[in-house]
Amino acid sequence: MILRPLYRAFCPRSIGDAACFFLIAVGVPLTYIFQVTVIMPELHDVGSFWYTTIWLAGIFLVFNITSNLLACMLVDTSIKMDILKPPLEPHLLKRWHMCDICQALVPPRSWHCETCDVCVLKRNHHCRFTCCCIGHYNFRYFFYFLFYMGLGALYVVINASIYLWYLHADYYWRPYTLVTILVPAISLTVHASWENFYLVLYELNILAFAMSTLLLIFHRPIFQRGAVMKERSSNAYNLGLRGNIEMVLGKRMYWTWLSPFVRSELPHDGVNWLPLTKEE
């Protein structure tokens, strides 16, 4: 595994990338603090079994959200990760193509990203939240980032719903709450309060859950067909469900959910792809 230089990994190349990353970098720790210090003490006795269990589960979720996000940003999956030499075998070489921007021969299933300004191995898409392209070597971390983000957001939404609409229904069941939900920035400016801030965090977690779930569904062909965005309708590289999952999560895929630090070697180098069928 080769890591990107820190100045490249943590230097967003567009305003959109910077804004999305800032939202995650600020929103995740604020949500955890909101959950632990505001919601949980009203749902469980501090120091009780359930309080401690949920607190530890929260640490596990935050750890996996942040560490998979950072791993996704740091792992280099571009053609510059190593000196790629075109193969000598004619049947492999004919599948390479010239990138006019990089001025280099690049492997099959590698495409150029205008934002990153580099060709990416088995490129799927450019992710705003990670400020980098998702490709062969970092799709595992992108998947778990989405999975744990959705799981954590769902848990917060459930607990916060109990806190807002049941325990504090006398405050939140009023017309002004709808204004805060629809225009949170104006509401916080006109009437800044902790109660309105909690409502904004609640809304952000609903959006985080919805977006994570929709993105996981949208990227289902990666696991279903072994494809990428430009090959969504193709079965050219379909190894079956287990083989496709292993191509993303690696040979120790059953343990990768624990942490991005669990080593799980991928069964392919991401360079010389040969289709299993005649379609491309």
GROMACS .gro file of C-alpha atoms in nm:
model
  280
    1MET     CA    1   0.000   0.000   0.000
    2ILE     CA    2   0.137   0.340  -0.101
    3LEU     CA    3   0.023   0.660   0.072
    4ARG     CA    4  -0.028   0.998  -0.085
    5PRO     CA    5   0.183   1.291   0.041
    6LEU     CA    6   0.004   1.475   0.321
    7TYR     CA    7   0.000   1.804   0.131
    8ARG     CA    8  -0.192   1.633  -0.149
    9ALA     CA    9  -0.424   1.432   0.073
   10PHE     CA   10  -0.533   1.726   0.291
   11CYS     CA   11  -0.536   2.000   0.030
   12PRO     CA   12  -0.880   2.012  -0.137
   13ARG     CA   13  -0.859   2.101  -0.505
   14SER     CA   14  -1.201   2.268  -0.522
   15ILE     CA   15  -1.434   2.471  -0.304
   16GLY     CA   16  -1.690   2.191  -0.319
   17ASP     CA   17  -1.439   1.940  -0.184
   18ALA     CA   18  -1.335   2.173   0.098
   19ALA     CA   19  -1.695   2.247   0.200
   20CYS     CA   20  -1.802   1.880   0.206
   21PHE     CA   21  -1.493   1.770   0.399
   22PHE     CA   22  -1.540   2.053   0.649
   23LEU     CA   23  -1.900   1.942   0.704
   24ILE     CA   24  -1.785   1.589   0.794
   25ALA     CA   25  -1.484   1.703   1.000
   26VAL     CA   26  -1.702   1.930   1.213
   27GLY     CA   27  -2.033   1.744   1.207
   28VAL     CA   28  -1.910   1.403   1.327
   29PRO     CA   29  -1.743   1.515   1.653
   30LEU     CA   30  -2.025   1.761   1.730
   31THR     CA   31  -2.283   1.487   1.682
   32TYR     CA   32  -2.089   1.251   1.911
   33ILE     CA   33  -2.067   1.519   2.182
   34PHE     CA   34  -2.440   1.590   2.141
   35GLN     CA   35  -2.519   1.220   2.174
   36VAL     CA   36  -2.299   1.155   2.480
   37THR     CA   37  -2.351   1.474   2.681
   38VAL     CA   38  -2.711   1.571   2.597
   39ILE     CA   39  -2.915   1.272   2.482
   40MET     CA   40  -2.770   0.970   2.663
   41PRO     CA   41  -2.790   1.110   3.020
   42GLU     CA   42  -3.166   1.155   2.969
   43LEU     CA   43  -3.216   0.807   2.829
   44HIS     CA   44  -2.984   0.606   3.057
   45ASP     CA   45  -2.832   0.651   3.401
   46VAL     CA   46  -2.474   0.771   3.374
   47GLY     CA   47  -2.239   0.483   3.448
   48SER     CA   48  -2.505   0.217   3.398
   49PHE     CA   49  -2.451  -0.089   3.179
   50TRP     CA   50  -2.645   0.051   2.884
   51TYR     CA   51  -2.482   0.392   2.911
   52THR     CA   52  -2.135   0.237   2.907
   53THR     CA   53  -2.222  -0.006   2.626
   54ILE     CA   54  -2.368   0.265   2.405
   55TRP     CA   55  -2.076   0.496   2.484
   56LEU     CA   56  -1.828   0.228   2.370
   57ALA     CA   57  -2.037   0.156   2.059
   58GLY     CA   58  -2.032   0.527   1.981
   59ILE     CA   59  -1.653   0.536   2.006
   60PHE     CA   60  -1.634   0.236   1.770
   61LEU     CA   61  -1.859   0.411   1.516
   62VAL     CA   62  -1.675   0.743   1.532
   63PHE     CA   63  -1.341   0.564   1.505
   64ASN     CA   64  -1.448   0.376   1.193
   65ILE     CA   65  -1.608   0.680   1.031
   66THR     CA   66  -1.302   0.900   1.078
   67SER     CA   67  -1.032   0.637   1.023
   68ASN     CA   68  -1.192   0.502   0.705
   69LEU     CA   69  -1.233   0.858   0.580
   70LEU     CA   70  -0.866   0.931   0.644
   71ALA     CA   71  -0.756   0.598   0.491
   72CYS     CA   72  -0.961   0.674   0.183
   73MET     CA   73  -0.785   1.010   0.149
   74LEU     CA   74  -0.434   0.880   0.221
   75VAL     CA   75  -0.419   0.560   0.013
   76ASP     CA   76  -0.290   0.637  -0.334
   77THR     CA   77  -0.485   0.464  -0.607
   78SER     CA   78  -0.355   0.668  -0.901
   79ILE     CA   79  -0.116   0.560  -1.177
   80LYS     CA   80   0.151   0.768  -0.999
   81MET     CA   81   0.148   0.538  -0.697
   82ASP     CA   82   0.423   0.336  -0.866
   83ILE     CA   83   0.621   0.339  -1.188
   84LEU     CA   84   0.384   0.157  -1.421
   85LYS     CA   85   0.553  -0.007  -1.715
   86PRO     CA   86   0.336  -0.121  -2.007
   87PRO     CA   87   0.341  -0.501  -2.040
   88LEU     CA   88   0.544  -0.671  -2.311
   89GLU     CA   89   0.271  -0.923  -2.394
   90PRO     CA   90   0.079  -0.799  -2.702
   91HIS     CA   91  -0.261  -0.919  -2.573
   92LEU     CA   92  -0.214  -0.711  -2.257
   93LEU     CA   93  -0.050  -0.410  -2.420
   94LYS     CA   94  -0.332  -0.360  -2.671
   95ARG     CA   95  -0.571  -0.296  -2.383
   96TRP     CA   96  -0.369   0.002  -2.256
   97HIS     CA   97  -0.461   0.346  -2.388
   98MET     CA   98  -0.300   0.687  -2.413
   99CYS     CA   99  -0.413   0.962  -2.178
  100ASP     CA  100  -0.374   1.290  -2.365
  101ILE     CA  101  -0.357   1.491  -2.041
  102CYS     CA  102  -0.108   1.272  -1.853
  103GLN     CA  103   0.080   1.201  -2.178
  104ALA     CA  104   0.128   0.842  -2.073
  105LEU     CA  105   0.003   0.494  -2.152
  106VAL     CA  106  -0.243   0.395  -1.881
  107PRO     CA  107  -0.390   0.054  -1.792
  108PRO     CA  108  -0.742  -0.061  -1.881
  109ARG     CA  109  -1.020   0.061  -1.652
  110SER     CA  110  -0.809   0.365  -1.563
  111TRP     CA  111  -0.958   0.707  -1.633
  112HIS     CA  112  -0.844   1.063  -1.586
  113CYS     CA  113  -0.992   1.283  -1.313
  114GLU     CA  114  -1.000   1.652  -1.399
  115THR     CA  115  -1.019   1.753  -1.033
  116CYS     CA  116  -0.729   1.535  -0.913
  117ASP     CA  117  -0.546   1.590  -1.245
  118VAL     CA  118  -0.428   1.229  -1.263
  119CYS     CA  119  -0.540   0.893  -1.400
  120VAL     CA  120  -0.682   0.658  -1.137
  121LEU     CA  121  -0.665   0.278  -1.135
  122LYS     CA  122  -1.013   0.125  -1.173
  123ARG     CA  123  -1.158   0.471  -1.122
  124ASN     CA  124  -1.513   0.480  -0.993
  125HIS     CA  125  -1.578   0.847  -0.919
  126HIS     CA  126  -1.445   1.159  -0.748
  127CYS     CA  127  -1.579   1.190  -0.394
  128ARG     CA  128  -1.636   1.540  -0.256
  129PHE     CA  129  -1.632   1.429   0.108
  130THR     CA  130  -1.293   1.256   0.085
  131CYS     CA  131  -1.148   1.515  -0.157
  132CYS     CA  132  -1.008   1.238  -0.377
  133CYS     CA  133  -1.094   0.979  -0.637
  134ILE     CA  134  -1.230   0.640  -0.537
  135GLY     CA  135  -1.052   0.361  -0.719
  136HIS     CA  136  -0.902   0.016  -0.691
  137TYR     CA  137  -0.708   0.053  -0.366
  138ASN     CA  138  -0.934   0.277  -0.157
  139PHE     CA  139  -1.288   0.164  -0.243
  140ARG     CA  140  -1.287  -0.058   0.068
  141TYR     CA  141  -1.241   0.245   0.292
  142PHE     CA  142  -1.502   0.444   0.100
  143PHE     CA  143  -1.754   0.162   0.146
  144TYR     CA  144  -1.699   0.137   0.521
  145PHE     CA  145  -1.701   0.515   0.556
  146LEU     CA  146  -2.050   0.522   0.402
  147PHE     CA  147  -2.165   0.216   0.596
  148TYR     CA  148  -2.062   0.343   0.939
  149MET     CA  149  -2.175   0.696   0.860
  150GLY     CA  150  -2.522   0.565   0.776
  151LEU     CA  151  -2.530   0.335   1.080
  152GLY     CA  152  -2.414   0.605   1.319
  153ALA     CA  153  -2.652   0.866   1.177
  154LEU     CA  154  -2.946   0.625   1.202
  155TYR     CA  155  -2.870   0.555   1.568
  156VAL     CA  156  -2.845   0.926   1.649
  157VAL     CA  157  -3.168   1.001   1.462
  158ILE     CA  158  -3.357   0.735   1.661
  159ASN     CA  159  -3.228   0.855   1.999
  160ALA     CA  160  -3.264   1.222   1.908
  161SER     CA  161  -3.622   1.161   1.794
  162ILE     CA  162  -3.703   1.028   2.142
  163TYR     CA  163  -3.525   1.324   2.300
  164LEU     CA  164  -3.687   1.591   2.084
  165TRP     CA  165  -4.037   1.467   2.014
  166TYR     CA  166  -4.110   1.275   2.336
  167LEU     CA  167  -3.896   1.393   2.629
  168HIS     CA  168  -3.906   1.759   2.520
  169ALA     CA  169  -4.225   1.761   2.318
  170ASP     CA  170  -4.349   2.069   2.506
  171TYR     CA  171  -4.073   2.277   2.343
  172TYR     CA  172  -4.032   2.123   1.999
  173TRP     CA  173  -4.396   2.056   1.905
  174ARG     CA  174  -4.459   2.411   1.784
  175PRO     CA  175  -4.473   2.594   1.445
  176TYR     CA  176  -4.133   2.760   1.494
  177THR     CA  177  -3.965   2.417   1.486
  178LEU     CA  178  -4.068   2.384   1.121
  179VAL     CA  179  -3.896   2.715   1.044
  180THR     CA  180  -3.574   2.591   1.204
  181ILE     CA  181  -3.586   2.270   1.000
  182LEU     CA  182  -3.655   2.447   0.669
  183VAL     CA  183  -3.414   2.741   0.713
  184PRO     CA  184  -3.168   2.646   0.991
  185ALA     CA  185  -2.915   2.919   0.910
  186ILE     CA  186  -3.171   3.199   0.940
  187SER     CA  187  -3.327   3.046   1.250
  188LEU     CA  188  -2.992   3.022   1.429
  189THR     CA  189  -2.908   3.379   1.332
  190VAL     CA  190  -3.239   3.529   1.444
  191HIS     CA  191  -3.284   3.314   1.754
  192ALA     CA  192  -2.959   3.143   1.852
  193SER     CA  193  -3.016   2.880   2.122
  194TRP     CA  194  -2.898   2.536   2.219
  195GLU     CA  195  -3.241   2.396   2.146
  196ASN     CA  196  -3.230   2.516   1.785
  197PHE     CA  197  -2.871   2.394   1.750
  198TYR     CA  198  -2.978   2.046   1.863
  199LEU     CA  199  -3.249   2.053   1.598
  200VAL     CA  200  -2.995   2.143   1.328
  201LEU     CA  201  -2.772   1.852   1.433
  202TYR     CA  202  -3.077   1.625   1.420
  203GLU     CA  203  -3.152   1.742   1.067
  204LEU     CA  204  -2.791   1.694   0.957
  205ASN     CA  205  -2.799   1.335   1.080
  206ILE     CA  206  -3.117   1.267   0.885
  207LEU     CA  207  -2.942   1.399   0.573
  208ALA     CA  208  -2.629   1.194   0.653
  209PHE     CA  209  -2.831   0.875   0.686
  210ALA     CA  210  -3.028   0.941   0.367
  211MET     CA  211  -2.720   1.030   0.164
  212SER     CA  212  -2.513   0.735   0.290
  213THR     CA  213  -2.795   0.491   0.219
  214LEU     CA  214  -2.861   0.629  -0.129
  215LEU     CA  215  -2.490   0.622  -0.218
  216LEU     CA  216  -2.457   0.261  -0.101
  217ILE     CA  217  -2.756   0.166  -0.315
  218PHE     CA  218  -2.620   0.362  -0.610
  219HIS     CA  219  -2.284   0.185  -0.590
  220ARG     CA  220  -2.439  -0.160  -0.559
  221PRO     CA  221  -2.313  -0.264  -0.909
  222ILE     CA  222  -1.958  -0.260  -0.769
  223PHE     CA  223  -2.049  -0.564  -0.561
  224GLN     CA  224  -2.319  -0.707  -0.784
  225ARG     CA  225  -2.126  -0.701  -1.114
  226GLY     CA  226  -1.769  -0.611  -1.020
  227ALA     CA  227  -1.812  -0.295  -1.228
  228VAL     CA  228  -1.741   0.076  -1.182
  229MET     CA  229  -1.943   0.384  -1.273
  230LYS     CA  230  -1.853   0.372  -1.642
  231GLU     CA  231  -1.933   0.000  -1.656
  232ARG     CA  232  -2.262  -0.004  -1.464
  233SER     CA  233  -2.440  -0.219  -1.724
  234SER     CA  234  -2.142  -0.446  -1.799
  235ASN     CA  235  -2.065  -0.795  -1.673
  236ALA     CA  236  -1.722  -0.809  -1.833
  237TYR     CA  237  -1.543  -0.840  -1.498
  238ASN     CA  238  -1.812  -1.020  -1.298
  239LEU     CA  239  -1.655  -1.283  -1.070
  240GLY     CA  240  -1.975  -1.364  -0.885
  241LEU     CA  241  -2.092  -1.193  -0.567
  242ARG     CA  242  -1.822  -1.338  -0.339
  243GLY     CA  243  -1.545  -1.275  -0.591
  244ASN     CA  244  -1.662  -0.917  -0.651
  245ILE     CA  245  -1.676  -0.843  -0.277
  246GLU     CA  246  -1.328  -0.990  -0.231
  247MET     CA  247  -1.201  -0.769  -0.513
  248VAL     CA  248  -1.308  -0.467  -0.304
  249LEU     CA  249  -1.255  -0.578   0.057
  250GLY     CA  250  -0.963  -0.813   0.005
  251LYS     CA  251  -0.883  -1.172   0.099
  252ARG     CA  252  -0.959  -1.116   0.469
  253MET     CA  253  -1.290  -0.949   0.392
  254TYR     CA  254  -1.467  -1.107   0.693
  255TRP     CA  255  -1.245  -0.906   0.930
  256THR     CA  256  -1.224  -0.573   0.748
  257TRP     CA  257  -1.534  -0.435   0.921
  258LEU     CA  258  -1.337  -0.409   1.245
  259SER     CA  259  -1.095  -0.141   1.134
  260PRO     CA  260  -0.918   0.002   0.827
  261PHE     CA  261  -0.595  -0.109   0.997
  262VAL     CA  262  -0.684  -0.475   0.937
  263ARG     CA  263  -0.462  -0.581   0.648
  264SER     CA  264  -0.655  -0.745   0.366
  265GLU     CA  265  -0.460  -0.791   0.043
  266LEU     CA  266  -0.655  -0.743  -0.279
  267PRO     CA  267  -0.648  -1.035  -0.524
  268HIS     CA  268  -0.563  -0.806  -0.820
  269ASP     CA  269  -0.299  -0.539  -0.879
  270GLY     CA  270  -0.550  -0.308  -1.048
  271VAL     CA  271  -0.340  -0.282  -1.364
  272ASN     CA  272  -0.373  -0.561  -1.620
  273TRP     CA  273  -0.743  -0.638  -1.637
  274LEU     CA  274  -0.874  -0.901  -1.874
  275PRO     CA  275  -1.251  -0.923  -1.930
  276LEU     CA  276  -1.419  -1.252  -1.853
  277THR     CA  277  -1.671  -1.198  -2.133
  278LYS     CA  278  -1.656  -1.038  -2.475
  279GLU     CA  279  -1.849  -0.728  -2.364
  280GLU     CA  280  -1.664  -0.423  -2.233
   0.00000   0.00000   0.00000
